[in-house]
CSV table of C-alpha atoms and ligand atoms in Angstrom, one decimal:
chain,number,residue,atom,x,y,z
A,1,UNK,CA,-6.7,17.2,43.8
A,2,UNK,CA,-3.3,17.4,42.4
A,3,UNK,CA,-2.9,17.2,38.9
A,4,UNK,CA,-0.7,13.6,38.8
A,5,UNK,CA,-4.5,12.4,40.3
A,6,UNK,CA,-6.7,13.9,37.4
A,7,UNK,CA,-4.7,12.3,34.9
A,8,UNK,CA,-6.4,9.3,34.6
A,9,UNK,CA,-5.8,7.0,31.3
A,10,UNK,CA,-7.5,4.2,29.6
A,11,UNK,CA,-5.6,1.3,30.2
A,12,UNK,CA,-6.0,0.7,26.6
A,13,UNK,CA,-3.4,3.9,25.8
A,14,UNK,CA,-0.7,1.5,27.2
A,15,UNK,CA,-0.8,-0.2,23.2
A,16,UNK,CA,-1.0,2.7,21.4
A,17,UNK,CA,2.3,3.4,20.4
A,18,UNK,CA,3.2,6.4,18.4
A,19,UNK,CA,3.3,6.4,14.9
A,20,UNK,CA,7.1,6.8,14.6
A,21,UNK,CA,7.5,8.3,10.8
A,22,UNK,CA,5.0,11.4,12.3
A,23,UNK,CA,8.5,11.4,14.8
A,24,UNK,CA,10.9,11.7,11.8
A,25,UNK,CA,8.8,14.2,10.4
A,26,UNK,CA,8.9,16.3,13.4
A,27,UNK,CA,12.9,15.9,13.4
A,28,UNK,CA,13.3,16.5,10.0
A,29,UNK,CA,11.3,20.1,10.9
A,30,UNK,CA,13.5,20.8,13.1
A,31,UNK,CA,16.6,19.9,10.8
A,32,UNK,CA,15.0,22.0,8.3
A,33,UNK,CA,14.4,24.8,11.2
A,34,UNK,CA,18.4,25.1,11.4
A,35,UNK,CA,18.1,25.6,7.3
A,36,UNK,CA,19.3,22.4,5.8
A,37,UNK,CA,18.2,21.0,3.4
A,38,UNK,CA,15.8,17.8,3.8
A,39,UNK,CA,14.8,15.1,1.1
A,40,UNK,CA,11.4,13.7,2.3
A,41,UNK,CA,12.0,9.9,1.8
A,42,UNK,CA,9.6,8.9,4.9
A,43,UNK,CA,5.9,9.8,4.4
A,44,UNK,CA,3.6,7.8,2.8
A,45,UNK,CA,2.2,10.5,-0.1
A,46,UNK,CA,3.8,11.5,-3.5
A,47,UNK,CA,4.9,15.1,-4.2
A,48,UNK,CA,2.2,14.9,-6.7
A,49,UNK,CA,-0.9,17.5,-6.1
A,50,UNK,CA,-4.5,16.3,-6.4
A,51,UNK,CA,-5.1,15.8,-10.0
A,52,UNK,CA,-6.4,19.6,-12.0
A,53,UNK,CA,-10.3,17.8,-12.6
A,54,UNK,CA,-10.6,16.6,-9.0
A,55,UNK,CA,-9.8,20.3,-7.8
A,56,UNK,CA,-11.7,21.7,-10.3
A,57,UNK,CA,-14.5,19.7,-9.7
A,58,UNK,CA,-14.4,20.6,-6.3
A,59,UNK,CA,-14.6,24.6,-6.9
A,60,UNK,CA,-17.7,24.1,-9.3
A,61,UNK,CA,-19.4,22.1,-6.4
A,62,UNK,CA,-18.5,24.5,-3.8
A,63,UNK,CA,-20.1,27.1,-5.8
A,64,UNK,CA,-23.4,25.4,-6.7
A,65,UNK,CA,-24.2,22.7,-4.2
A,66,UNK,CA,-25.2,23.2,-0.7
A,67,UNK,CA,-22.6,21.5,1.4
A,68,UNK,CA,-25.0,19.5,3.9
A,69,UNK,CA,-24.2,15.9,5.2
A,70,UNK,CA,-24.7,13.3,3.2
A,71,UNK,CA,-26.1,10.3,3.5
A,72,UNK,CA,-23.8,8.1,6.1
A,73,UNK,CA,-23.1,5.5,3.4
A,74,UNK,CA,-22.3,8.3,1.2
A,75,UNK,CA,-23.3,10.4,-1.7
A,76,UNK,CA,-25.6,7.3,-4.0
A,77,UNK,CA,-23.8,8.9,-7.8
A,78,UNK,CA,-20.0,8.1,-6.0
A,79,UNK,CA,-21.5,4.7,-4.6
A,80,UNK,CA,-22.6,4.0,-8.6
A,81,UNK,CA,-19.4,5.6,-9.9
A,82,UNK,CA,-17.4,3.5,-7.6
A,83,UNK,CA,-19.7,0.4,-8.7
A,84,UNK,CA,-18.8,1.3,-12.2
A,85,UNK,CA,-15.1,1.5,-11.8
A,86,UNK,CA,-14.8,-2.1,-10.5
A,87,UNK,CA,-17.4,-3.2,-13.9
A,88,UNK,CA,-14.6,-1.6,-16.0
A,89,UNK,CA,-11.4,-2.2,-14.3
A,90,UNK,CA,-11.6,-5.4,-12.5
A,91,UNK,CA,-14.8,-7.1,-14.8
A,92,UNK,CA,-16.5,-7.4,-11.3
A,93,UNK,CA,-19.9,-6.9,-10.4
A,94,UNK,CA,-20.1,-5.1,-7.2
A,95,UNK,CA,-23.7,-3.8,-6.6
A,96,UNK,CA,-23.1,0.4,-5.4
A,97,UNK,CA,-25.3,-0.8,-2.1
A,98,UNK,CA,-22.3,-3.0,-1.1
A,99,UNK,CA,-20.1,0.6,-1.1
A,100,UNK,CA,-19.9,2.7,1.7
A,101,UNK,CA,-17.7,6.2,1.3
A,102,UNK,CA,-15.6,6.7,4.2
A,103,UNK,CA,-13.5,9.3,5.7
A,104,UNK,CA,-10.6,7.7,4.3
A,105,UNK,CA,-9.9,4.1,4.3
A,106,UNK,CA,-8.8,4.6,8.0
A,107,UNK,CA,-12.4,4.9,8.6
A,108,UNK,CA,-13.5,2.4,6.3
A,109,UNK,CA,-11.1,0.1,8.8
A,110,UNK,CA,-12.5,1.5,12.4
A,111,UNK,CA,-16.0,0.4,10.8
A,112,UNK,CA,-15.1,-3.4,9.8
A,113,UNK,CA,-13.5,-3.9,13.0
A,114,UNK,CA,-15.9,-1.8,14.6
A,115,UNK,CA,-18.8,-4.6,13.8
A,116,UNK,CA,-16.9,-7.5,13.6
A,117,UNK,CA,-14.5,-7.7,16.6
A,118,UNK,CA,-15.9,-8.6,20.0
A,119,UNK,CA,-13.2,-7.8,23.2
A,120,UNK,CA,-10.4,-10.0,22.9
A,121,UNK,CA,-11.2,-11.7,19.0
A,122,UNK,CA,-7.8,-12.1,17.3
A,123,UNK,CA,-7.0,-10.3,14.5
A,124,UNK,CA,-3.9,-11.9,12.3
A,125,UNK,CA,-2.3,-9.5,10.8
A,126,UNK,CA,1.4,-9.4,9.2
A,127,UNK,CA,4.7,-8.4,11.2
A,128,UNK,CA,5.3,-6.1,9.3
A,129,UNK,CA,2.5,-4.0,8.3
A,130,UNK,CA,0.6,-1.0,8.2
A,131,UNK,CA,0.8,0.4,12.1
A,132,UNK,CA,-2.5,2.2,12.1
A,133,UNK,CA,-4.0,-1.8,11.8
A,134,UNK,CA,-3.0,-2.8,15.6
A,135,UNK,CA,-3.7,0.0,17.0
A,136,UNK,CA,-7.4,-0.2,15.2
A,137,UNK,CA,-8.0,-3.2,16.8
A,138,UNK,CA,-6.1,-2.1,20.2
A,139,UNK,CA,-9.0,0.6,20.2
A,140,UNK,CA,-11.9,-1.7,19.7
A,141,UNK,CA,-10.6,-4.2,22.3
A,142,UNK,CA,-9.3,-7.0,20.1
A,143,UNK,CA,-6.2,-8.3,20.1
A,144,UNK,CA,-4.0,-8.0,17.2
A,145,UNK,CA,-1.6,-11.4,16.2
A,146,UNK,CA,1.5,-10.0,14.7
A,147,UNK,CA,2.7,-12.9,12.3
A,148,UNK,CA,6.0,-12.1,11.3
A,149,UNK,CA,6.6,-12.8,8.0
A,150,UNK,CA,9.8,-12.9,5.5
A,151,UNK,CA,11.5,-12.8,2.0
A,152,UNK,CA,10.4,-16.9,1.9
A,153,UNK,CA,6.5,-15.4,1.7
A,154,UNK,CA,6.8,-12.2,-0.1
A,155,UNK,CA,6.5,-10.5,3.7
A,156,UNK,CA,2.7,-11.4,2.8
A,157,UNK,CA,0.5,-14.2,5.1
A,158,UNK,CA,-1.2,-16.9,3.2
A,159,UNK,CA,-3.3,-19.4,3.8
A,160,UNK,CA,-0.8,-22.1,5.4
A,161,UNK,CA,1.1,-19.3,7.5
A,162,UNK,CA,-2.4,-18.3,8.8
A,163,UNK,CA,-3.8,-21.2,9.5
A,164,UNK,CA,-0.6,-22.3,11.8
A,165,UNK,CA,-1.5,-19.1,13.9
A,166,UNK,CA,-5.3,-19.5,14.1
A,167,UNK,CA,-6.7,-19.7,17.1
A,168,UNK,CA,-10.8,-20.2,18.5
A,169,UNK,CA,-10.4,-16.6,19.1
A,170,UNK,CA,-9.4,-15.6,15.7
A,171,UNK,CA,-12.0,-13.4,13.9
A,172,UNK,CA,-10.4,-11.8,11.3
A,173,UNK,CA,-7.8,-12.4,8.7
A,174,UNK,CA,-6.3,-8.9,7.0
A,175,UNK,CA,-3.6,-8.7,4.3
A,176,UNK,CA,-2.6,-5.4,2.2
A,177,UNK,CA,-2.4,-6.0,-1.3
A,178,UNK,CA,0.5,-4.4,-1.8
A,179,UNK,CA,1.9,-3.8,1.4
A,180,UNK,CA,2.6,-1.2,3.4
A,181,UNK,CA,5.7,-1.1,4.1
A,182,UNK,CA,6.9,-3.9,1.8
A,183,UNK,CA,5.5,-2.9,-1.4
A,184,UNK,CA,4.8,-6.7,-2.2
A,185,UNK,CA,1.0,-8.6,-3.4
A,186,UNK,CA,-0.9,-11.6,-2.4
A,187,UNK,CA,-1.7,-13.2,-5.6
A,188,UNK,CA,-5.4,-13.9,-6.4
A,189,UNK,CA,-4.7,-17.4,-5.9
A,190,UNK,CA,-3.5,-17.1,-2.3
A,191,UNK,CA,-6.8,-15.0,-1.9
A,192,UNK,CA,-9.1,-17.4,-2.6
A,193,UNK,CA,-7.5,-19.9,-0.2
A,194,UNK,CA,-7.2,-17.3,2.5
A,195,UNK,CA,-11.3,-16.7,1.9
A,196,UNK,CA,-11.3,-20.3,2.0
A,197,UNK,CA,-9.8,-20.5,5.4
A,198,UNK,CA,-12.0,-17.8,7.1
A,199,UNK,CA,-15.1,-19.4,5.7
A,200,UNK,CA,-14.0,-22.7,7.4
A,201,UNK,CA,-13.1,-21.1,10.4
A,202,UNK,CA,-16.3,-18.9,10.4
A,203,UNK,CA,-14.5,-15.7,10.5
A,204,UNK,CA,-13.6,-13.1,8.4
A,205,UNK,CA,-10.6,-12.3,5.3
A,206,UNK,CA,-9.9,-8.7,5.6
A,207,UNK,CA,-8.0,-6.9,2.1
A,208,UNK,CA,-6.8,-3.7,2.4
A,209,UNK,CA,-7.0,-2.5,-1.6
A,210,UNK,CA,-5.6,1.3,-1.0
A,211,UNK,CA,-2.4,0.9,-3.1
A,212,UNK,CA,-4.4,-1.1,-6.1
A,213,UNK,CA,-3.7,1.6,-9.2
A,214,UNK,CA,0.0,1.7,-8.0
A,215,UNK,CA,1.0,-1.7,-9.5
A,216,UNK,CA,4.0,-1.7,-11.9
A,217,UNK,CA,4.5,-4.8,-14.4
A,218,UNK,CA,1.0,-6.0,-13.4
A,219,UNK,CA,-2.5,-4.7,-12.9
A,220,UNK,CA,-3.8,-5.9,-9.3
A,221,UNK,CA,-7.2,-8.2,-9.5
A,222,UNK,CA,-9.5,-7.5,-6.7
A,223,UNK,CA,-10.3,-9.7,-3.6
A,224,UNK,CA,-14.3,-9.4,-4.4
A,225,UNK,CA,-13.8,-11.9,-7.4
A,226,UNK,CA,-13.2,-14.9,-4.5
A,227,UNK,CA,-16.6,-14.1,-2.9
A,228,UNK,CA,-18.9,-11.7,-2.0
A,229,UNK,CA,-18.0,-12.2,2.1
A,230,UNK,CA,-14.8,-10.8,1.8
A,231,UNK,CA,-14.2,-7.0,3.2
A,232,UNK,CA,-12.5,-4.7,1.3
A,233,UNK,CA,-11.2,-1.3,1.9
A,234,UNK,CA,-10.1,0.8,-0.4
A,235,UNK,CA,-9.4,4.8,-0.6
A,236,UNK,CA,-9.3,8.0,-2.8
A,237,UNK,CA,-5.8,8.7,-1.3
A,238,UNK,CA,-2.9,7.0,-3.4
A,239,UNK,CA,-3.6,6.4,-6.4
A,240,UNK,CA,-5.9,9.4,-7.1
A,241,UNK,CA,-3.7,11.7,-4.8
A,242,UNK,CA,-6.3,12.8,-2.6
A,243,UNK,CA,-4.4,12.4,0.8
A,244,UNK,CA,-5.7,15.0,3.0
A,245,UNK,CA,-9.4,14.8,1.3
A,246,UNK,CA,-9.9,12.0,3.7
A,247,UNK,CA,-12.1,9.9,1.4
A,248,UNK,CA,-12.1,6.6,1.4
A,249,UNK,CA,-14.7,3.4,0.7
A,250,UNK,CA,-15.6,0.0,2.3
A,251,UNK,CA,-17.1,-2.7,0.6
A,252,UNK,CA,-19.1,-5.1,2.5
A,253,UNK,CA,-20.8,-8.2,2.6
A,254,UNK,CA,-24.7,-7.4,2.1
A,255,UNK,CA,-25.3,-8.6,5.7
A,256,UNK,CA,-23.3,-5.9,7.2
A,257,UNK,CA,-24.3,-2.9,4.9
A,258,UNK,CA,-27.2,-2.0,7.9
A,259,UNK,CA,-24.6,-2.3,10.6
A,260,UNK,CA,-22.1,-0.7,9.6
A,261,UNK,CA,-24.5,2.6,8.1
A,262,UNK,CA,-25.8,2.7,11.9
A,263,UNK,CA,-22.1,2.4,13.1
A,264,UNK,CA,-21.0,5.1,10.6
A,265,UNK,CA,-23.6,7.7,11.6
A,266,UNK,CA,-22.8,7.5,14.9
A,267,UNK,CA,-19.3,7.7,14.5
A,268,UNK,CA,-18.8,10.4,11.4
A,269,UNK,CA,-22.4,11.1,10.8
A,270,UNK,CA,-21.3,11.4,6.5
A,271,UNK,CA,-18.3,11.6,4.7
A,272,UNK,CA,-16.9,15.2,3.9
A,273,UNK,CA,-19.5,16.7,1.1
A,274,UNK,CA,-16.7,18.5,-0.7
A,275,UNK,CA,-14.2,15.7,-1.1
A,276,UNK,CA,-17.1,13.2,-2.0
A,277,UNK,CA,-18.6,16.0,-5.5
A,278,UNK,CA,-14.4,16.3,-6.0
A,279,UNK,CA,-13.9,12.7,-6.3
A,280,UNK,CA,-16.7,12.3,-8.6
A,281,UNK,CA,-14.3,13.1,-11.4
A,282,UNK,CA,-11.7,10.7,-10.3
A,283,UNK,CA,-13.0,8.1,-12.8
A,284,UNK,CA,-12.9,10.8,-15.7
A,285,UNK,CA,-10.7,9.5,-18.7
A,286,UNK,CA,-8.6,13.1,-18.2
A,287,UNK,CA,-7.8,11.9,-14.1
A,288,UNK,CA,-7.5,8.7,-15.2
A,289,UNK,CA,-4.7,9.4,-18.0
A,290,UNK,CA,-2.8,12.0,-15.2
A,291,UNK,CA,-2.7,9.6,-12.8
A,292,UNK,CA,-1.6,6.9,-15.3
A,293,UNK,CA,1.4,9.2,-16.2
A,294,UNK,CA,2.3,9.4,-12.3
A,295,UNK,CA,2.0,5.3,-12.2
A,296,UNK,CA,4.7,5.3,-14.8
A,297,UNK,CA,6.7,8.6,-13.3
A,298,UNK,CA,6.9,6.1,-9.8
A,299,UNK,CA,7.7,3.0,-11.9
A,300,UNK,CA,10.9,5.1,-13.0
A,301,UNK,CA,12.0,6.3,-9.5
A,302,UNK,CA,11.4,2.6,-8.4
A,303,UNK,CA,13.8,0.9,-11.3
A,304,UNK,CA,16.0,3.8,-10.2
A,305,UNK,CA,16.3,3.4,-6.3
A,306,UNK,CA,16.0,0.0,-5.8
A,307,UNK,CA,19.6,-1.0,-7.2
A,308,UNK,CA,21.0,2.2,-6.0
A,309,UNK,CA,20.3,1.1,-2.6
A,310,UNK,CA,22.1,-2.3,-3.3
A,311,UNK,CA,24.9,-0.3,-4.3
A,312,UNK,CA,24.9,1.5,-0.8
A,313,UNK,CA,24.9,-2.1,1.0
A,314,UNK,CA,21.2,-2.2,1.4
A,315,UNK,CA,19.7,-5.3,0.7
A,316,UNK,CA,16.7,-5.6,-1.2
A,317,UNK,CA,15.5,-9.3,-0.9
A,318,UNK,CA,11.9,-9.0,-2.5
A,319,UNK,CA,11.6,-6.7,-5.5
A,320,UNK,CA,8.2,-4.6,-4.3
A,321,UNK,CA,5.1,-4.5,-6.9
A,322,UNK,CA,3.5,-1.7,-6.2
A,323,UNK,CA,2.8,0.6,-3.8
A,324,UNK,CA,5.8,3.2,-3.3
A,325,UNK,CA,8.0,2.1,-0.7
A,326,UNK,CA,11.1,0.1,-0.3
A,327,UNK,CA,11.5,-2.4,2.6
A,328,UNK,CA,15.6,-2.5,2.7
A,329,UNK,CA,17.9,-4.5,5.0
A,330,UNK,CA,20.0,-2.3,6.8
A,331,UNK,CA,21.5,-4.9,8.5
A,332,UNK,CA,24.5,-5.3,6.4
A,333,UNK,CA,25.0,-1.7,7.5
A,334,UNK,CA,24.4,-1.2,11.1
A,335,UNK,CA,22.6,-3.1,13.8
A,336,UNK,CA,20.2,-0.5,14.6
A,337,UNK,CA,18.1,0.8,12.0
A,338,UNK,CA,16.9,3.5,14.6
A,339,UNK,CA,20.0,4.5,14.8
A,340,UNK,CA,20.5,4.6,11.1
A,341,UNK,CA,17.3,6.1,10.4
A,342,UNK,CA,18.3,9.4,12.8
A,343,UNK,CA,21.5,9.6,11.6
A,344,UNK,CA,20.7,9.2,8.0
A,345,UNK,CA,18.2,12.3,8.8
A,346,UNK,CA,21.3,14.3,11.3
A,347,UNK,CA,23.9,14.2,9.1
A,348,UNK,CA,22.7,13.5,5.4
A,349,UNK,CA,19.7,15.4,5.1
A,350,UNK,CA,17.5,12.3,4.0
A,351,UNK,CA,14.5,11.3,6.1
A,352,UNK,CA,13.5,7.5,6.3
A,353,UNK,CA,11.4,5.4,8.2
A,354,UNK,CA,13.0,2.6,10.5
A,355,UNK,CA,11.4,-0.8,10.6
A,356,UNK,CA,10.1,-0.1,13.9
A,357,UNK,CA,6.6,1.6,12.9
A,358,UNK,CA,5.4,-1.6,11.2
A,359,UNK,CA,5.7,-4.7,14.0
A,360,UNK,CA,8.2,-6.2,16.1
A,361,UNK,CA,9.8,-8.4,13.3
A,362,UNK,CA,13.1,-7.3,12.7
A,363,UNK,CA,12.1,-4.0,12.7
A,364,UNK,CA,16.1,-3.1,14.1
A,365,UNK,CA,17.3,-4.5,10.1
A,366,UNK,CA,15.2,-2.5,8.3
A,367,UNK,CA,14.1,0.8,6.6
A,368,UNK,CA,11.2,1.7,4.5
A,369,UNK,CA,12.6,4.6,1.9
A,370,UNK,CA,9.6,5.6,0.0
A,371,UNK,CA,10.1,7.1,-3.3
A,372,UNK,CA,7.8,9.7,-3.3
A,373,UNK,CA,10.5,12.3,-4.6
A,374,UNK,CA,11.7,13.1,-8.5
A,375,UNK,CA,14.9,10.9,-9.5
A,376,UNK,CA,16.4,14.0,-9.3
A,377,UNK,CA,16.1,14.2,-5.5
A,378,UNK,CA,16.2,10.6,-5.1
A,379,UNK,CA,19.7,10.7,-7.0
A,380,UNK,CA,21.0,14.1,-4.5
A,381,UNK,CA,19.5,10.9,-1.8
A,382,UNK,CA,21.4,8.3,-2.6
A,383,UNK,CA,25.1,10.5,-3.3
A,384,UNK,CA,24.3,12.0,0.5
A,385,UNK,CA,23.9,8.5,2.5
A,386,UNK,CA,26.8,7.2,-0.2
A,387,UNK,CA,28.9,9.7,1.5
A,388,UNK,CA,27.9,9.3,5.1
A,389,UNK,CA,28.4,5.8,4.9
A,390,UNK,CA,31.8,6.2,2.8
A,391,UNK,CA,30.7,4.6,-0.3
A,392,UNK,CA,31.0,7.4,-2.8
B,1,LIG,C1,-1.8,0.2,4.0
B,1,LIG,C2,-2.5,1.4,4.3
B,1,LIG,N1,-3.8,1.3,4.6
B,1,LIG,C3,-4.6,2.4,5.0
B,1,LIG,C4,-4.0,3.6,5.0
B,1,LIG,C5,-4.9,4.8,5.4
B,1,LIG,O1,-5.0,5.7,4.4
B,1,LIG,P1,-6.2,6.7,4.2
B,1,LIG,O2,-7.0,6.8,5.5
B,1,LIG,O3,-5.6,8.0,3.8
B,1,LIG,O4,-7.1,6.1,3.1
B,1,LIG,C6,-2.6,3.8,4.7
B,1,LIG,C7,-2.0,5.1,4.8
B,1,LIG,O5,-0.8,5.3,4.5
B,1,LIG,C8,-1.9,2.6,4.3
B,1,LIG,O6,-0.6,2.7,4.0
């Protein structure tokens, strides 16, 4: 048989688009390859290193604890440290048995879909968003609703926007709080009505939590105040800087706690042992003051970049919240942020994301510059495009 024959394909590859920013990254190698010099304005991670006591924490367990799975739901002292955290920082009760530690919140996300969507259920989501969302549901056979969403809403749905795309087929509601890529919230009050609205509908509200912690101005409340059959996923990565740990957590409604522990062992069998004992002291008052001091450290590069990149042209409509990214118009610019984005990378030296990772709104107007870089760089950033675009 020849080999164009063997190469058969689930017909579900045809919606799995590639994540474009792992693109830029692979171009800006090859930039740097030639020697140049590249500042890294496009992936989502700080240049921060995992706070000292999670590392350390990590060494002393490698050195005294057999490193055998876990329990699929996790080890039961992160589940209670977890518990704890949301008693002190939110003032919400959220029983330990509700949390399941994932690999990541990416996981956390393949097991709420994984036990609520049925083929073809509707997922609303926002246009634009985190990518990794459509293609989760892609995956599972569902079929992600793109709602594309502006300046007028904060880029975030609520509860009348949703409600105009619902559909008998819709199963689950999911908003970021703050977004990826736009940096903005859904206030508490738009929560409850959203919760409000899946429980009439019988279906589901979705929050995705990761960037709570990375809030500048105000501290972010959590969805599980408005009821205890919200999801909620959450994750070790931003705020406590544990990226490539791959921990994460999901809370659930009580209902689903079974479900998803027989969908988890079957899919991950337990989360990593090593990352789980390290991010035991991620609630430790010294992580919790290092990571405070970062908070503040991206506050600064935030109040720094965004009117820098008005003063390029960019437009800024929405000032962001939280999170670390910057959701700029290019339009005023060029037509093709694509375009923009490469050329940005080419000749300047800067690598940015375009628009078209995170939906099909717009996606040619806009860039999402993440300021994940020391003023410093993001000042050398700003002076390069200046000159490429013949500002400065
Ligand atoms: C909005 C959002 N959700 C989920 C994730 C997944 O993160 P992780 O699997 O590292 O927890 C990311 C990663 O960038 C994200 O931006």
């Amino acid at each position: 048989m020849n080999d164009a024959k063997r190469f058969h394909l689930a017909a579900r590859m045809a919606h799995i688009e590639p994540f474009e920013v792992m693109e830029i990254q692979t171009l800006a190698r090859e930039v740097e390859a030639q020697g140049r010099d590249v500042i890294h304005l496009e992936i989502g991670e700080p240049d921060f290193t995992t706070p000292r006591p999670i590392v350390e924490a990590a060494q002393r367990a490698l050195e005294s604890k057999p490193m055998f799975y876990t329990s699929a739901l996790g080890l039961s002292e992160l589940r209670e440290a977890i518990a704890k955290f949301y008693r002190d920082r939110y003032r919400v009760d959220v029983p330990a048995n509700r949390i399941i530690v994932t690999a990541g919140s990416s996981a956390a996300l393949l097991l709420a879909f994984g036990v609520l969507l049925d083929p073809d259920d509707e997922v609303l989501l926002t246009d634009p968003s985190y990518p990794c969302n459509r293609h989760f549901v892609h995956t599972l056979g569902g079929v992600p609703r793109l709602i594309p969403v502006g300046p007028e809403s904060r880029y975030q749905m609520n509860a009348r926007i949703a409600r105009r795309h619902w559909t008998s087929k819709t199963r689950i509601a999911m908003v970021a709080t703050p977004s990826n890529p736009t940096g903005t919230m859904v206030t508490p009050e738009e929560i409850v009505d959203l919760a409000a609205l899946a429980r009439e509908k019988g279906a589901t509200l979705l929050v995705d939590e990761i960037y709570h912690g990375l809030t500048y101005g105000l501290d972010a409340r959590t969805a599980l105040e408005a009821g205890d059959d919200i999801f909620v996923i959450n994750s070790f990565s931003k705020y406590f800087q544990m990226t490539g740990w791959r921990l994460g957590w999901l809370v659930a409604p009580p209902r689903y706690v079974r479900e998803i522990e027989k969908l988890a062992q079957n899919l991950f069998i337990s989360p990593s042992s090593v990352a789980q004992h390290a991010a035991l002291a991620c609630f430790d008052p010294r992580t919790i003051e290092i990571v405070e001091e970062r908070r503040r450290e991206l506050d600064l590069r935030r109040r720094y970049l965004i009117p820098a990149l008005e003063s390029l042209g960019f437009r800024v409509p929405v000032v962001p919240d939280g999170a670390f990214y910057i959701y700029a118009d290019s339009s005023p610019l060029a037509e093709d942020s694509f375009a923009l984005a490469r050329r940005i990378l080419t000749e300047a030296g800067v690598a940015v994301t375009p628009g078209k990772d995170f939906g099909h709104h717009e996606p040619e107007r806009h860039i999402r510059i993440a300021y994940t870089q020391p003023v410093a760089r993001l000042e050398e950033a700003v002076a390069r495009i200046g000159a490429l675009l013949g500002r400065k």
